[in-house]
Amino acid sequence: MLSGFHFCCSLLTFIVYGLVSQVHELQSAPLNVTGPSRPVTVAMGEDVVLPCRFSPEQSVQDTEVVWFREHFSPFVHRYKGGQDQYGEQMLQYQGRTELLKDGFAKGSVDLKIFRVQLSDRGNYTCFVHHDLEYDEAVVELKVTASGSAPLIALERYQDGGIRVACRSAGWYPQPQVPWQDASGQHLPSPPENFTQDQSGLFTAESSMILTSGANQKFSCLVRHAVHSQEQGSAFYISDPFFRNAHPWMTALGVVLVAVISLLIIAVYLFKIKGKHEKKIAMQEAALRDRNAEIEKQAEELAWRRYAVPIEEVKVVLDPDTAHCDLVLSDDCKSVKREDTRQDVPDIPERFKIWRCVLGREGFTSGRYYWEVETVDGGGWTVGVCREDVKRKGDIEIKPEEGIWAVGLWAGHFQALTSPNHTLLPEIQTPKRIRVSLDYEEGRVAFFSVDKEIPIFTFPLASFEGIRVHPWVWLGPGTWLKMWP
């Protein structure tokens, strides 16, 4: 009986010792921090969650969590002493991060980043510290961006065909630019050209030469390199546009007609002289008509190059920006300079010295055009300006001040370039003028609606993400009307 009692006591002591040892091992288990095995991918402008887990679970009050980039400080987000710390947070993340504390009890310290920017891409370190132990894991964030629908432009005649360009902006990473025919078959890949703006977004451009044949219908696609999202534009060119693609054939035809005409004249000159003189006159008139048709087609092609593939907007003038001497119509579609001060408040948006007014709608992307009719009066200028243009005091109308305009200035039709204005003596002052804006490309161009010809195109500019508005200035007694 005694030996059995000693055996039971020894067995109980061994079991208790084993349980105590296991508890001690659990309490002293090393801190382990893990992240996802693959990069986290998000589209620019959306929110993203960077996952991070630690084990064993610890007290929230005694745990420090730091998310950082290349250096520990300044940090992306820091949690310590039971609350978030923002004292040394990186400037670009202020107001854009949140540590998801609901997962603390399960060992989760995920970080949420709002409105992801392209500059947010790269590696993030999740650092967890408890008592004297710490561990960390690296999470890679990839940011993508899908750009605008491609712009297709007819550039010029080349190598017996028409050179067509496809452009699209706002992509990351570098996209693919395939071309397709009407049946959806891929065309031989032409050379591609890529440029990056200051924010790192890519602009893609690809050109190819189309030759005469059946009616030409094709598409230019800009495809994201990471996922299957794509933007596309289709375009159709009929055979009459290819008539000028072979100038040597036209010249040869003219020469052959002339030679045949001379032979006919030599044979029949002495028989029916009067009839042949009339026939020669008719042939010369036909040649003149043919040349006039060729010139008209060339002008039409130049006009369509810019006028076809952009969106027309209905401009409504903003009365809050109008100078007190300007009177707007009830529908805000026309404006007249009265030189009689209107009883309007002098708010920050209103022009004070120069008789200017802006369009109510502004643009930060896309391609648009609108038309302005000069109904009556003397001097005037029309164009676009940046939203941050100076409203009070003296204004210099030039691109460096954020204004791109042409108009009847000091009695001459001219473009208000810098440092000197560009006179346009060969252009008849139009009664209706078209303003064309390509925000991504930074192109501001003007056209005569009366003659359907280009007037002037400013050198490419960068609007730096600032909103751009339609803009007009009126001289004494002038009345302008927005179309349509």
Coordinates of C-alpha atoms in Angstrom, one line a residue:
M1 CA 0.0 0.0 0.0
L2 CA 2.8 2.4 0.8
S3 CA 4.7 1.8 -2.4
G4 CA 1.4 2.4 -4.4
F5 CA 0.9 5.7 -2.6
H6 CA 4.5 6.8 -3.5
F7 CA 3.8 5.8 -7.1
C8 CA 0.6 7.9 -7.3
C9 CA 2.4 11.0 -5.8
S10 CA 5.3 10.7 -8.2
L11 CA 2.9 10.4 -11.2
L12 CA 0.9 13.5 -10.0
T13 CA 4.1 15.5 -9.5
F14 CA 5.3 14.6 -13.1
I15 CA 1.9 15.7 -14.6
V16 CA 2.0 19.1 -12.8
Y17 CA 5.6 19.7 -13.8
G18 CA 4.7 19.0 -17.4
L19 CA 1.8 21.4 -17.5
V20 CA 3.9 24.2 -15.8
S21 CA 6.6 23.6 -18.4
Q22 CA 4.2 23.8 -21.3
V23 CA 2.7 27.1 -19.9
H24 CA 6.1 28.5 -19.5
E25 CA 7.0 27.6 -23.1
L26 CA 3.8 29.2 -24.4
Q27 CA 4.5 32.4 -22.5
S28 CA 8.1 32.6 -23.8
A29 CA 7.2 31.7 -27.5
P30 CA 9.0 34.2 -29.8
L31 CA 7.1 37.0 -31.5
N32 CA 6.4 36.2 -35.1
V33 CA 5.2 38.7 -37.7
T34 CA 4.1 37.6 -41.2
G35 CA 2.7 39.4 -44.4
P36 CA 1.1 38.2 -47.6
S37 CA 3.2 36.0 -49.9
R38 CA 2.2 38.0 -53.0
P39 CA 2.2 41.7 -53.7
V40 CA -1.0 43.7 -53.1
T41 CA -2.3 45.4 -56.2
V42 CA -4.7 48.4 -56.3
A43 CA -5.9 50.9 -58.9
M44 CA -4.9 54.6 -58.4
G45 CA -7.5 56.6 -56.5
E46 CA -9.0 53.6 -54.7
D47 CA -8.5 52.5 -51.0
V48 CA -6.3 49.5 -50.1
V49 CA -5.6 47.3 -47.1
L50 CA -2.1 46.0 -46.4
P51 CA -2.4 42.8 -44.4
C52 CA -0.1 41.9 -41.5
R53 CA -0.4 39.3 -38.7
F54 CA 1.5 38.5 -35.5
S55 CA 1.6 35.7 -33.1
P56 CA 1.2 34.9 -30.3
E57 CA -1.6 37.4 -29.5
Q58 CA -0.5 40.1 -27.1
S59 CA -2.1 42.9 -25.0
V60 CA -3.2 45.8 -27.2
Q61 CA -2.2 48.3 -24.6
D62 CA 1.4 47.0 -24.4
T63 CA 2.0 46.4 -28.2
E64 CA 3.6 49.0 -30.5
V65 CA 2.9 48.7 -34.3
V66 CA 4.8 50.8 -36.8
W67 CA 4.3 50.8 -40.6
F68 CA 7.2 52.5 -42.5
R69 CA 8.9 52.7 -45.9
E70 CA 12.7 52.9 -46.4
H71 CA 13.3 54.5 -43.0
F72 CA 11.7 53.9 -39.6
S73 CA 11.1 57.7 -39.1
P74 CA 9.3 59.5 -40.5
F75 CA 6.7 56.7 -40.6
V76 CA 3.6 55.8 -42.5
H77 CA 1.5 55.0 -39.4
R78 CA 2.4 54.4 -35.7
Y79 CA 0.3 52.9 -32.9
K80 CA 1.7 52.9 -29.3
G81 CA 0.3 53.1 -25.8
G82 CA -3.2 52.2 -26.9
Q83 CA -3.6 55.0 -29.4
D84 CA -2.4 56.3 -32.8
Q85 CA 0.7 58.6 -33.0
Y86 CA 0.9 61.2 -35.7
G87 CA 3.8 63.4 -34.6
E88 CA 6.4 62.1 -37.1
Q89 CA 4.1 60.8 -39.9
M90 CA 5.2 61.3 -43.5
L91 CA 3.6 64.3 -45.1
Q92 CA 2.1 62.4 -48.1
Y93 CA 0.2 60.0 -45.8
Q94 CA -1.3 62.6 -43.4
G95 CA -5.1 62.1 -43.2
R96 CA -4.9 59.0 -45.5
T97 CA -4.1 56.0 -43.1
E98 CA -6.0 54.0 -40.6
L99 CA -4.8 51.0 -38.5
L100 CA -7.7 48.5 -38.4
K101 CA -7.8 47.8 -34.7
D102 CA -10.8 45.4 -34.9
G103 CA -8.4 42.6 -35.7
F104 CA -6.0 43.1 -32.8
A105 CA -7.6 40.3 -30.8
K106 CA -6.9 37.8 -33.6
G107 CA -3.3 39.0 -34.2
S108 CA -4.1 41.3 -37.1
V109 CA -2.6 44.8 -37.5
D110 CA -3.7 45.6 -41.1
L111 CA -3.1 49.1 -42.5
K112 CA -5.7 50.9 -44.7
I113 CA -4.5 53.6 -47.1
F114 CA -7.1 55.9 -48.6
R115 CA -7.1 57.4 -52.2
V116 CA -3.9 55.5 -53.3
Q117 CA -1.5 57.6 -55.3
L118 CA 1.1 56.4 -57.8
S119 CA 3.9 57.5 -55.5
D120 CA 2.5 55.0 -52.8
R121 CA 3.8 52.0 -54.8
G122 CA 6.7 50.0 -53.3
N123 CA 7.6 48.1 -50.1
Y124 CA 6.1 48.7 -46.7
T125 CA 7.5 47.2 -43.4
C126 CA 5.1 46.0 -40.7
F127 CA 7.0 46.3 -37.4
V128 CA 5.5 44.9 -34.2
H129 CA 7.1 45.4 -30.7
H130 CA 6.1 43.9 -27.4
D131 CA 8.2 44.0 -24.2
L132 CA 11.7 43.1 -25.3
E133 CA 10.7 41.2 -28.4
Y134 CA 10.0 42.5 -31.9
D135 CA 9.6 41.2 -35.5
E136 CA 8.8 42.7 -38.9
A137 CA 7.5 41.6 -42.3
V138 CA 7.6 43.3 -45.7
V139 CA 4.5 43.9 -47.8
E140 CA 4.8 45.0 -51.5
L141 CA 2.1 47.4 -52.9
K142 CA 1.7 47.7 -56.7
V143 CA -0.4 50.6 -58.0
T144 CA -2.0 50.6 -61.5
A145 CA -3.7 53.3 -63.5
S146 CA -6.0 53.1 -66.5
G147 CA -5.8 56.1 -68.9
S148 CA -8.1 57.9 -71.3
A149 CA -9.7 56.6 -74.5
P150 CA -7.2 56.9 -77.3
L151 CA -7.3 59.9 -79.7
I152 CA -6.9 59.0 -83.3
A153 CA -5.6 61.8 -85.6
L154 CA -4.9 61.9 -89.3
E155 CA -1.4 63.4 -89.6
R156 CA -0.2 63.5 -93.2
Y157 CA 0.2 61.7 -96.5
Q158 CA 3.2 59.4 -96.5
D159 CA 4.5 56.5 -98.6
G160 CA 1.4 56.2 -100.8
G161 CA -1.0 56.2 -97.8
I162 CA -2.3 58.2 -94.8
R163 CA -0.3 58.3 -91.6
V164 CA -2.6 57.8 -88.6
A165 CA -1.6 58.4 -85.0
C166 CA -3.1 56.9 -81.8
R167 CA -2.5 58.7 -78.5
S168 CA -3.6 58.0 -74.9
A169 CA -2.5 59.4 -71.6
G170 CA -2.7 58.5 -67.8
W171 CA -1.5 54.8 -67.7
Y172 CA 0.6 52.9 -65.3
P173 CA 2.5 50.7 -65.8
Q174 CA 3.5 51.1 -69.5
P175 CA 0.5 49.8 -71.6
Q176 CA 0.3 47.9 -74.8
V177 CA -1.0 49.5 -78.0
P178 CA -2.4 46.9 -80.5
W179 CA -4.3 47.8 -83.7
Q180 CA -7.2 45.8 -85.1
D181 CA -9.0 45.7 -88.5
A182 CA -12.8 45.6 -88.9
S183 CA -12.9 41.8 -88.3
G184 CA -11.0 42.1 -85.0
Q185 CA -7.7 40.7 -86.4
H186 CA -4.5 42.3 -85.0
L187 CA -2.5 44.3 -87.5
P188 CA 1.3 44.2 -87.7
S189 CA 2.5 46.0 -84.6
P190 CA 3.9 49.5 -85.5
P191 CA 6.6 51.2 -83.4
E192 CA 5.3 52.6 -80.1
N193 CA 6.5 55.6 -78.2
F194 CA 6.0 56.2 -74.4
T195 CA 6.6 59.2 -72.3
Q196 CA 6.1 59.9 -68.6
D197 CA 4.8 63.0 -66.9
Q198 CA 6.0 64.4 -63.5
S199 CA 3.6 62.1 -61.6
G200 CA 5.0 59.0 -63.4
L201 CA 1.9 58.3 -65.6
F202 CA 2.6 57.0 -69.1
T203 CA 1.4 58.6 -72.4
A204 CA 1.4 56.1 -75.3
E205 CA 1.6 56.9 -78.9
S206 CA 1.6 54.6 -82.0
S207 CA 1.5 55.5 -85.7
M208 CA 0.8 53.4 -88.8
I209 CA 0.3 54.1 -92.5
L210 CA -3.0 53.1 -94.1
T211 CA -3.1 52.5 -97.9
S212 CA -6.0 52.6 -100.3
G213 CA -8.2 49.5 -100.9
A214 CA -11.6 48.6 -99.5
N215 CA -13.1 51.2 -97.1
Q216 CA -10.9 51.3 -94.1
K217 CA -12.3 50.7 -90.7
F218 CA -9.9 50.0 -87.8
S219 CA -9.5 50.3 -84.1
C220 CA -6.6 51.4 -81.8
L221 CA -6.6 49.7 -78.4
V222 CA -4.6 50.7 -75.3
R223 CA -4.4 47.7 -73.0
H224 CA -3.4 47.6 -69.4
A225 CA -0.2 45.5 -68.9
V226 CA -1.3 44.0 -65.5
H227 CA -5.0 43.2 -66.0
S228 CA -7.3 42.9 -69.0
Q229 CA -8.8 46.4 -68.9
E230 CA -8.5 48.4 -72.1
Q231 CA -9.6 51.6 -73.8
G232 CA -10.3 51.7 -77.6
S233 CA -11.3 54.0 -80.4
A234 CA -12.5 53.0 -83.8
F235 CA -12.1 55.1 -87.0
Y236 CA -13.3 54.9 -90.6
I237 CA -11.6 56.3 -93.7
S238 CA -13.3 56.1 -97.1
D239 CA -11.4 55.8 -100.4
P240 CA -11.8 59.4 -101.5
F241 CA -9.3 60.5 -98.9
F242 CA -6.6 58.3 -100.6
R243 CA -6.8 60.2 -103.9
N244 CA -4.0 62.5 -102.9
A245 CA -1.8 59.8 -101.5
H246 CA -0.1 59.2 -104.9
P247 CA 0.8 62.6 -106.2
W248 CA 3.0 61.1 -108.9
M249 CA 0.0 59.3 -110.4
T250 CA -2.0 62.5 -110.5
A251 CA 0.9 64.3 -112.2
L252 CA 1.4 61.4 -114.7
G253 CA -2.3 61.6 -115.5
V254 CA -2.1 65.3 -116.1
V255 CA 0.9 64.8 -118.4
L256 CA -0.8 62.0 -120.4
V257 CA -3.9 64.1 -120.9
A258 CA -1.8 67.1 -122.0
V259 CA 0.2 64.9 -124.5
I260 CA -3.0 63.4 -126.0
S261 CA -4.6 66.8 -126.2
L262 CA -1.6 68.1 -128.2
L263 CA -1.7 65.2 -130.6
I264 CA -5.4 65.7 -131.2
I265 CA -4.8 69.4 -131.7
A266 CA -2.0 68.7 -134.2
V267 CA -4.1 66.3 -136.3
Y268 CA -7.3 68.3 -136.4
L269 CA -6.0 71.9 -136.1
F270 CA -6.3 72.7 -139.8
K271 CA -9.7 71.1 -140.2
I272 CA -11.8 72.4 -137.3
K273 CA -9.7 75.1 -135.6
G274 CA -12.6 76.8 -133.8
K275 CA -13.9 73.5 -132.4
H276 CA -10.5 72.5 -131.0
E277 CA -9.9 75.9 -129.4
K278 CA -13.2 75.4 -127.5
K279 CA -12.2 71.9 -126.6
I280 CA -8.9 73.1 -125.2
A281 CA -10.6 75.7 -123.1
M282 CA -12.9 73.1 -121.7
Q283 CA -10.0 70.8 -120.8
E284 CA -8.2 73.7 -119.1
A285 CA -11.3 74.4 -117.1
A286 CA -11.6 70.8 -116.1
L287 CA -7.9 70.8 -114.9
R288 CA -8.6 73.9 -112.9
D289 CA -11.6 72.3 -111.3
R290 CA -9.6 69.2 -110.6
N291 CA -6.8 71.2 -108.9
A292 CA -9.4 73.1 -106.9
E293 CA -11.0 69.8 -105.8
I294 CA -7.6 68.5 -104.7
E295 CA -6.9 71.7 -102.6
K296 CA -10.3 71.5 -101.1
Q297 CA -9.8 67.8 -100.1
A298 CA -6.4 68.7 -98.5
E299 CA -8.0 71.6 -96.5
E300 CA -10.9 69.3 -95.4
L301 CA -8.3 66.7 -94.2
A302 CA -6.5 69.3 -92.2
W303 CA -9.7 70.5 -90.7
R304 CA -10.9 67.0 -89.8
R305 CA -7.5 66.2 -88.3
Y306 CA -8.5 68.3 -85.2
A307 CA -12.2 68.9 -85.5
V308 CA -13.6 65.3 -85.8
P309 CA -12.4 63.3 -82.8
I310 CA -13.2 65.7 -79.9
E311 CA -16.3 66.4 -77.8
E312 CA -18.4 69.5 -78.3
V313 CA -19.4 71.3 -75.1
K314 CA -22.1 73.9 -74.5
V315 CA -20.4 76.8 -72.7
V316 CA -22.4 78.7 -70.1
L317 CA -20.8 81.8 -68.8
D318 CA -20.3 82.2 -65.0
P319 CA -21.8 85.5 -63.7
D320 CA -19.8 85.3 -60.5
T321 CA -16.6 85.9 -62.5
A322 CA -17.9 88.6 -64.8
H323 CA -16.5 92.1 -64.5
C324 CA -19.0 94.7 -63.2
D325 CA -19.1 96.4 -66.7
L326 CA -20.3 93.2 -68.4
V327 CA -23.9 92.3 -68.9
L328 CA -24.8 88.6 -69.4
S329 CA -28.0 87.3 -71.1
D330 CA -30.6 85.5 -69.1
D331 CA -29.3 82.1 -70.4
C332 CA -25.7 83.2 -69.8
K333 CA -24.9 82.3 -73.4
S334 CA -23.9 85.8 -74.5
V335 CA -22.2 88.8 -72.9
K336 CA -22.1 92.5 -73.8
R337 CA -19.8 95.2 -72.5
E338 CA -21.9 98.2 -71.3
D339 CA -19.1 100.2 -69.5
T340 CA -21.8 100.9 -66.9
R341 CA -21.0 99.4 -63.5
Q342 CA -23.5 96.7 -62.4
D343 CA -24.6 96.4 -58.8
V344 CA -22.8 93.1 -58.1
P345 CA -20.7 92.1 -55.0
D346 CA -16.9 92.2 -55.3
I347 CA -16.3 88.6 -54.5
P348 CA -12.9 86.9 -54.9
E349 CA -13.9 85.1 -58.1
R350 CA -14.9 88.3 -60.0
F351 CA -12.5 90.1 -62.4
K352 CA -12.0 93.7 -61.1
I353 CA -10.0 95.7 -63.7
W354 CA -10.0 93.7 -66.9
R355 CA -13.4 93.1 -68.6
C356 CA -13.2 89.3 -68.5
V357 CA -15.6 86.4 -67.8
L358 CA -15.1 82.7 -67.5
G359 CA -17.1 79.7 -68.5
R360 CA -18.9 78.1 -65.6
E361 CA -17.6 74.6 -66.3
G362 CA -13.9 73.8 -66.1
F363 CA -11.9 70.8 -67.4
T364 CA -9.2 68.7 -65.8
S365 CA -9.1 66.0 -68.5
G366 CA -10.4 65.1 -72.0
R367 CA -10.6 66.9 -75.3
Y368 CA -13.3 69.5 -76.1
Y369 CA -14.3 72.4 -78.4
W370 CA -16.7 75.2 -78.4
E371 CA -17.5 78.2 -80.7
V372 CA -17.8 81.9 -80.1
E373 CA -19.6 84.4 -82.4
T374 CA -18.5 88.0 -82.5
V375 CA -21.9 89.7 -83.0
D376 CA -20.9 93.4 -82.7
G377 CA -18.3 95.8 -81.4
G378 CA -14.5 96.4 -81.5
G379 CA -11.7 94.5 -79.8
W380 CA -12.1 91.0 -78.3
T381 CA -10.1 87.9 -77.4
V382 CA -11.3 84.3 -76.7
G383 CA -9.5 81.2 -75.4
V384 CA -8.9 79.4 -72.2
C385 CA -7.3 80.2 -68.8
R386 CA -6.3 78.3 -65.7
E387 CA -8.6 78.5 -62.7
D388 CA -5.9 80.2 -60.6
V389 CA -5.5 83.1 -63.0
K390 CA -5.2 86.5 -61.2
R391 CA -8.7 88.1 -60.9
K392 CA -7.7 91.4 -59.2
G393 CA -5.3 94.1 -60.5
D394 CA -3.5 94.2 -63.8
I395 CA -3.3 91.1 -66.0
E396 CA -0.9 90.2 -68.7
I397 CA -2.7 88.0 -71.3
K398 CA -0.1 85.4 -72.1
P399 CA 0.5 81.7 -71.4
E400 CA 3.0 82.4 -68.6
E401 CA 0.1 84.0 -66.7
G402 CA -2.2 81.0 -67.5
I403 CA -4.1 82.5 -70.5
W404 CA -4.0 81.1 -74.1
A405 CA -6.0 83.4 -76.4
V406 CA -6.4 84.9 -79.9
G407 CA -8.5 87.8 -81.0
L408 CA -8.9 91.3 -82.4
W409 CA -6.4 93.2 -80.3
A410 CA -5.3 96.8 -81.0
G411 CA -6.9 96.7 -84.4
H412 CA -5.1 93.6 -85.6
F413 CA -6.1 89.9 -85.5
Q414 CA -3.4 88.2 -83.6
A415 CA -2.4 85.4 -81.2
L416 CA -1.5 86.7 -77.7
T417 CA 1.8 84.9 -77.4
S418 CA 4.9 85.8 -75.4
P419 CA 7.2 87.7 -75.3
N420 CA 5.6 89.3 -78.5
H421 CA 2.2 88.8 -80.0
T422 CA 1.9 86.8 -83.3
L423 CA 0.2 88.8 -86.0
L424 CA -2.1 86.7 -88.3
P425 CA -2.3 88.9 -91.5
E426 CA -3.2 86.0 -93.8
I427 CA -6.3 85.1 -91.7
Q428 CA -9.4 87.0 -92.3
T429 CA -10.9 88.0 -88.9
P430 CA -13.6 85.3 -88.4
K431 CA -17.2 86.0 -87.4
R432 CA -17.2 82.6 -85.6
I433 CA -14.2 81.1 -84.0
R434 CA -13.7 77.6 -82.6
V435 CA -11.6 77.0 -79.5
S436 CA -10.1 73.4 -79.2
L437 CA -8.7 72.1 -75.9
D438 CA -6.8 68.8 -75.4
Y439 CA -6.0 68.8 -71.7
E440 CA -3.8 65.7 -71.4
E441 CA -1.6 66.8 -74.4
G442 CA -1.6 70.4 -73.4
R443 CA -2.8 71.6 -76.8
V444 CA -4.8 74.8 -77.3
A445 CA -5.8 75.5 -80.9
F446 CA -8.1 77.9 -82.8
F447 CA -10.0 77.5 -86.1
S448 CA -12.1 79.7 -88.4
V449 CA -15.6 78.3 -88.6
D450 CA -16.3 80.7 -91.5
K451 CA -13.4 79.3 -93.7
E452 CA -13.0 75.8 -92.0
I453 CA -9.3 76.4 -91.7
P454 CA -6.9 76.3 -88.7
I455 CA -5.9 79.7 -87.3
F456 CA -3.2 79.2 -84.7
T457 CA -2.0 76.4 -82.3
F458 CA 0.0 77.4 -79.2
P459 CA 3.1 75.4 -78.2
L460 CA 2.2 72.4 -76.0
A461 CA 1.7 73.4 -72.3
S462 CA 1.4 71.6 -69.0
F463 CA -1.7 72.6 -67.0
E464 CA -0.3 70.8 -63.9
G465 CA -3.6 69.3 -62.9
I466 CA -5.2 72.7 -62.5
R467 CA -8.8 73.2 -63.8
V468 CA -9.0 75.1 -67.1
H469 CA -12.1 77.3 -68.1
P470 CA -13.3 79.0 -71.3
W471 CA -12.3 82.7 -71.2
V472 CA -13.2 85.9 -73.0
W473 CA -12.2 89.5 -72.9
L474 CA -14.4 92.3 -74.4
G475 CA -13.3 95.7 -75.8
P476 CA -15.6 98.7 -75.7
G477 CA -19.1 98.1 -77.2
T478 CA -18.4 94.4 -77.9
W479 CA -21.0 91.7 -77.8
L480 CA -19.9 87.9 -77.9
K481 CA -22.2 84.9 -78.1
M482 CA -21.4 81.3 -77.2
W483 CA -22.3 78.5 -79.7
P484 CA -24.2 76.3 -79.7

